[in-house]
mmCIF file of C-alpha atoms in Angstrom:
data_model
loop_
_atom_site.group_PDB
_atom_site.id
_atom_site.type_symbol
_atom_site.label_atom_id
_atom_site.label_comp_id
_atom_site.label_asym_id
_atom_site.label_seq_id
_atom_site.Cartn_x
_atom_site.Cartn_y
_atom_site.Cartn_z
ATOM 1 C CA PRO A 1 -1.506 7.376 65.868
ATOM 2 C CA PRO A 2 -1.308 10.388 68.238
ATOM 3 C CA VAL A 3 2.040 9.289 69.675
ATOM 4 C CA SER A 4 3.933 8.811 66.394
ATOM 5 C CA GLY A 5 4.751 12.529 66.047
ATOM 6 C CA PRO A 6 6.151 13.037 69.545
ATOM 7 C CA ALA A 7 7.951 9.680 69.361
ATOM 8 C CA GLY A 8 9.872 10.962 66.353
ATOM 9 C CA ALA A 9 10.501 14.326 68.011
ATOM 10 C CA VAL A 10 11.773 12.782 71.237
ATOM 11 C CA GLY A 11 13.961 10.439 69.205
ATOM 12 C CA ASP A 12 15.514 13.411 67.438
ATOM 13 C CA ILE A 13 15.917 15.552 70.560
ATOM 14 C CA GLN A 14 17.038 12.708 72.832
ATOM 15 C CA PRO A 15 16.367 14.669 76.047
ATOM 16 C CA PRO A 16 18.746 13.750 78.876
ATOM 17 C CA GLY A 17 17.660 12.209 82.151
ATOM 18 C CA VAL A 18 14.581 10.378 80.906
ATOM 19 C CA GLU A 19 13.705 7.069 79.258
ATOM 20 C CA ALA A 20 10.482 7.227 77.267
ATOM 21 C CA HIS A 21 8.360 4.389 75.921
ATOM 22 C CA PHE A 22 5.741 5.069 73.249
ATOM 23 C CA VAL A 23 3.111 2.325 73.092
ATOM 24 C CA VAL A 24 0.679 2.271 70.174
ATOM 25 C CA ALA A 25 -2.508 0.240 70.704
ATOM 26 C CA ALA A 26 -3.053 -0.378 66.994
ATOM 27 C CA CYS A 27 -5.032 -3.235 65.492
ATOM 28 C CA GLU A 28 -7.257 -3.972 62.524
ATOM 29 C CA ASN A 29 -10.880 -2.972 62.961
ATOM 30 C CA MET A 30 -12.702 -5.139 60.440
ATOM 31 C CA ILE A 31 -15.609 -7.519 60.626
ATOM 32 C CA ASN A 32 -14.783 -11.201 60.386
ATOM 33 C CA ALA A 33 -15.802 -14.481 61.994
ATOM 34 C CA LYS A 34 -13.858 -13.630 65.156
ATOM 35 C CA ALA A 35 -15.216 -10.095 65.557
ATOM 36 C CA MET A 36 -16.616 -9.315 68.991
ATOM 37 C CA VAL A 37 -20.345 -8.913 69.431
ATOM 38 C CA PRO A 38 -22.441 -7.418 72.257
ATOM 39 C CA SER A 39 -22.534 -9.834 75.223
ATOM 40 C CA ASP A 40 -18.988 -11.109 74.608
ATOM 41 C CA ILE A 41 -16.729 -11.159 77.664
ATOM 42 C CA LEU A 42 -13.088 -10.316 77.066
ATOM 43 C CA THR A 43 -10.198 -10.911 79.438
ATOM 44 C CA ALA A 44 -7.628 -8.109 79.516
ATOM 45 C CA SER A 45 -3.937 -8.847 79.924
ATOM 46 C CA ASN A 46 -4.112 -8.041 83.645
ATOM 47 C CA GLY A 47 -6.823 -10.690 84.095
ATOM 48 C CA LYS A 48 -9.797 -8.341 84.479
ATOM 49 C CA THR A 49 -12.910 -9.339 82.568
ATOM 50 C CA ILE A 50 -14.914 -6.922 80.434
ATOM 51 C CA GLU A 51 -18.469 -7.330 79.207
ATOM 52 C CA VAL A 52 -18.876 -5.849 75.728
ATOM 53 C CA LEU A 53 -22.074 -3.803 75.695
ATOM 54 C CA ASN A 54 -21.198 -1.695 72.675
ATOM 55 C CA THR A 55 -18.802 -2.692 69.904
ATOM 56 C CA ASP A 56 -18.230 0.983 69.054
ATOM 57 C CA ALA A 57 -16.493 1.401 72.406
ATOM 58 C CA GLU A 58 -13.669 -0.773 71.109
ATOM 59 C CA GLY A 59 -10.724 1.619 71.377
ATOM 60 C CA ARG A 60 -10.667 1.437 75.157
ATOM 61 C CA LEU A 61 -10.297 -2.344 74.938
ATOM 62 C CA THR A 62 -6.969 -2.084 73.085
ATOM 63 C CA LEU A 63 -5.935 0.842 75.283
ATOM 64 C CA ALA A 64 -6.495 -1.339 78.343
ATOM 65 C CA ASP A 65 -3.829 -3.816 77.251
ATOM 66 C CA ALA A 66 -1.515 -1.000 76.138
ATOM 67 C CA LEU A 67 -1.733 0.558 79.602
ATOM 68 C CA VAL A 68 -1.015 -2.774 81.294
ATOM 69 C CA PHE A 69 2.001 -3.152 78.995
ATOM 70 C CA ALA A 70 3.314 0.337 79.808
ATOM 71 C CA ASP A 71 2.745 -0.222 83.514
ATOM 72 C CA LYS A 72 3.885 -3.799 84.023
ATOM 73 C CA GLU A 73 6.178 -4.655 81.102
ATOM 74 C CA CYS A 74 7.889 -1.299 80.538
ATOM 75 C CA GLY A 75 7.789 -0.355 84.209
ATOM 76 C CA CYS A 76 7.026 3.293 83.474
ATOM 77 C CA GLU A 77 7.150 5.540 86.537
ATOM 78 C CA SER A 78 4.398 7.784 85.166
ATOM 79 C CA ILE A 79 2.065 7.404 82.198
ATOM 80 C CA ILE A 80 0.149 9.767 79.974
ATOM 81 C CA GLU A 81 -2.167 8.339 77.343
ATOM 82 C CA LEU A 82 -3.677 10.197 74.401
ATOM 83 C CA SER A 83 -6.671 8.890 72.508
ATOM 84 C CA THR A 84 -9.514 10.043 70.310
ATOM 85 C CA LEU A 85 -11.810 8.249 72.688
ATOM 86 C CA THR A 86 -15.216 9.880 73.046
ATOM 87 C CA GLY A 87 -17.649 12.146 71.294
ATOM 88 C CA ALA A 88 -18.795 13.080 74.787
ATOM 89 C CA CYS A 89 -15.550 14.983 75.355
ATOM 90 C CA MET A 90 -16.208 16.969 72.183
ATOM 91 C CA VAL A 91 -19.695 17.818 73.462
ATOM 92 C CA SER A 92 -18.095 19.178 76.648
ATOM 93 C CA LEU A 93 -15.038 20.987 75.280
ATOM 94 C CA GLY A 94 -15.608 21.414 71.554
ATOM 95 C CA LYS A 95 -13.001 21.019 68.821
ATOM 96 C CA LYS A 96 -10.147 23.120 70.198
ATOM 97 C CA ILE A 97 -9.555 21.791 73.718
ATOM 98 C CA CYS A 98 -8.623 18.326 74.982
ATOM 99 C CA GLY A 99 -9.835 16.876 78.259
ATOM 100 C CA VAL A 100 -7.415 15.696 80.937
ATOM 101 C CA TRP A 101 -8.383 13.143 83.599
ATOM 102 C CA THR A 102 -5.983 12.325 86.413
ATOM 103 C CA ASP A 103 -6.020 11.709 90.140
ATOM 104 C CA ASP A 104 -2.487 13.070 90.457
ATOM 105 C CA ASP A 105 -2.479 16.816 91.192
ATOM 106 C CA ASP A 106 1.225 17.235 90.404
ATOM 107 C CA LEU A 107 0.821 15.596 87.002
ATOM 108 C CA ALA A 108 -2.269 17.702 86.338
ATOM 109 C CA LYS A 109 -0.328 20.872 87.166
ATOM 110 C CA ASP A 110 2.583 19.865 84.924
ATOM 111 C CA LEU A 111 0.280 19.156 81.999
ATOM 112 C CA GLU A 112 -1.593 22.422 82.523
ATOM 113 C CA GLU A 113 1.640 24.431 82.455
ATOM 114 C CA ILE A 114 2.959 22.577 79.407
ATOM 115 C CA SER A 115 -0.381 23.050 77.680
ATOM 116 C CA LYS A 116 -0.065 26.805 78.091
ATOM 117 C CA THR A 117 3.539 26.757 76.880
ATOM 118 C CA THR A 118 2.906 24.664 73.767
ATOM 119 C CA GLY A 119 -0.518 25.998 72.808
ATOM 120 C CA ASP A 120 -2.089 22.530 72.910
ATOM 121 C CA LYS A 121 -5.086 23.685 74.929
ATOM 122 C CA SER A 122 -6.321 21.394 77.695
ATOM 123 C CA TRP A 123 -8.767 21.372 80.559
ATOM 124 C CA ARG A 124 -8.749 19.140 83.624
ATOM 125 C CA MET A 125 -11.964 17.186 83.937
ATOM 126 C CA PRO A 126 -13.500 15.493 87.008
ATOM 127 C CA MET A 127 -12.575 11.922 87.836
ATOM 128 C CA ALA A 128 -15.965 11.370 89.479
ATOM 129 C CA LYS A 129 -15.638 8.045 91.297
ATOM 130 C CA GLU A 130 -19.375 7.819 91.885
ATOM 131 C CA TYR A 131 -19.831 7.294 88.136
ATOM 132 C CA ALA A 132 -17.912 4.005 88.372
ATOM 133 C CA GLU A 133 -21.251 2.415 89.281
ATOM 134 C CA LEU A 134 -22.258 2.879 85.645
ATOM 135 C CA LEU A 135 -19.525 0.461 84.534
ATOM 136 C CA LYS A 136 -20.679 -2.405 86.731
ATOM 137 C CA SER A 137 -21.528 -5.719 85.101
ATOM 138 C CA LYS A 138 -23.409 -8.745 86.416
ATOM 139 C CA VAL A 139 -21.249 -11.168 84.439
ATOM 140 C CA ALA A 140 -17.780 -9.548 84.396
ATOM 141 C CA ASP A 141 -15.542 -7.262 86.422
ATOM 142 C CA MET A 142 -16.808 -4.309 84.395
ATOM 143 C CA SER A 143 -18.545 -3.356 81.169
ATOM 144 C CA ASN A 144 -16.996 -1.329 78.361
ATOM 145 C CA LEU A 145 -19.718 1.305 78.426
ATOM 146 C CA GLY A 146 -21.303 3.532 81.037
ATOM 147 C CA GLY A 147 -24.739 5.166 80.942
ATOM 148 C CA PRO A 148 -26.076 7.672 78.423
ATOM 149 C CA TYR A 149 -24.511 10.641 80.234
ATOM 150 C CA GLY A 150 -20.986 11.425 81.394
ATOM 151 C CA GLY A 151 -19.465 9.139 78.778
ATOM 152 C CA ALA A 152 -16.081 10.867 78.762
ATOM 153 C CA ILE A 153 -15.824 10.431 82.535
ATOM 154 C CA THR A 154 -16.816 6.762 82.561
ATOM 155 C CA ALA A 155 -14.327 6.102 79.744
ATOM 156 C CA ALA A 156 -11.563 7.642 81.867
ATOM 157 C CA LEU A 157 -12.648 5.632 84.918
ATOM 158 C CA PHE A 158 -12.599 2.455 82.826
ATOM 159 C CA LEU A 159 -8.981 3.052 81.811
ATOM 160 C CA THR A 160 -7.812 3.587 85.399
ATOM 161 C CA GLU A 161 -8.542 -0.092 86.022
ATOM 162 C CA PHE A 162 -5.457 -0.989 83.976
ATOM 163 C CA VAL A 163 -2.784 1.131 85.685
ATOM 164 C CA ASP A 164 -1.359 0.823 89.196
ATOM 165 C CA LYS A 165 -3.490 3.146 91.333
ATOM 166 C CA LYS A 166 -0.370 4.527 93.048
ATOM 167 C CA LYS A 167 1.269 5.500 89.746
ATOM 168 C CA PRO A 168 0.844 8.986 88.223
ATOM 169 C CA TYR A 169 -1.401 8.492 85.193
ATOM 170 C CA ALA A 170 -3.347 10.862 82.956
ATOM 171 C CA HIS A 171 -5.917 10.074 80.300
ATOM 172 C CA ILE A 172 -6.049 12.795 77.642
ATOM 173 C CA ASP A 173 -9.035 12.727 75.286
ATOM 174 C CA ILE A 174 -8.019 14.503 72.077
ATOM 175 C CA ALA A 175 -11.069 13.538 70.005
ATOM 176 C CA GLY A 176 -11.936 17.176 69.261
ATOM 177 C CA PRO A 177 -8.700 19.029 68.511
ATOM 178 C CA VAL A 178 -6.899 16.224 66.669
ATOM 179 C CA TRP A 179 -8.904 16.911 63.492
ATOM 180 C CA ASP A 180 -9.903 20.056 61.628
ATOM 181 C CA ASP A 181 -12.773 19.681 59.144
ATOM 182 C CA LYS A 182 -11.128 22.103 56.712
ATOM 183 C CA SER A 183 -7.449 21.232 56.909
ATOM 184 C CA GLY A 184 -7.453 17.645 58.228
ATOM 185 C CA ALA A 185 -5.129 16.236 60.896
ATOM 186 C CA THR A 186 -3.762 18.928 63.225
ATOM 187 C CA GLY A 187 -0.936 17.104 64.999
ATOM 188 C CA PHE A 188 -2.501 18.149 68.285
ATOM 189 C CA GLY A 189 -0.716 16.735 71.301
ATOM 190 C CA ALA A 190 2.676 16.261 69.661
ATOM 191 C CA LYS A 191 4.180 19.347 71.318
ATOM 192 C CA LEU A 192 2.436 18.564 74.604
ATOM 193 C CA VAL A 193 3.858 15.046 74.828
ATOM 194 C CA THR A 194 7.327 16.011 73.612
ATOM 195 C CA GLU A 195 7.629 18.797 76.163
ATOM 196 C CA TRP A 196 6.276 16.577 78.956
ATOM 197 C CA VAL A 197 8.917 13.961 78.220
ATOM 198 C CA ARG A 198 11.649 16.620 78.050
ATOM 199 C CA LYS A 199 10.607 18.163 81.378
ATOM 200 C CA SER A 200 10.395 14.743 83.009
ATOM 201 C CA GLY A 201 14.152 14.427 82.602
ATOM 202 C CA GLU A 202 14.933 17.667 84.400
#
């Protein structure tokens, strides 16, 4: 998982002045008699209901509960979440740059500066609220898929439904840079997260 590297680094460094929680939304992804199918309605741990329109948009369903856990159970003051969430982000930014979605300008600035320092290249993307219409469902609070366009944005908007709106939160889509076709896993994001945690304690 993207957070295992920085979790180990932060554990070794033990930066003062900050308590960090690393939450991994890991689960088996195999077909069985209980597997979800299109038209299923799931209830997230915060009580919001989700209509499953596409079973390939499954990662955001586990992320939803992980975000609720980080927010409500861990009581984190600010949250950043890294995921290989959408091919749409790769269409926008290619294989070398991750996309950052946040409503918090201070958090965005911090991540931009840390990105430049660590070399984990990032770019802030629009949190276009008007696209939230694409997530509407007739039978649930929301669906797990937006329209055919702007998929990286609607995925980010979906995830904001599971964190306190007043809390600094950033969704970071690392689908492109986390993997190199020639060399394999890149470890992208490890330095970014580690440095963000360290700076948060200053």
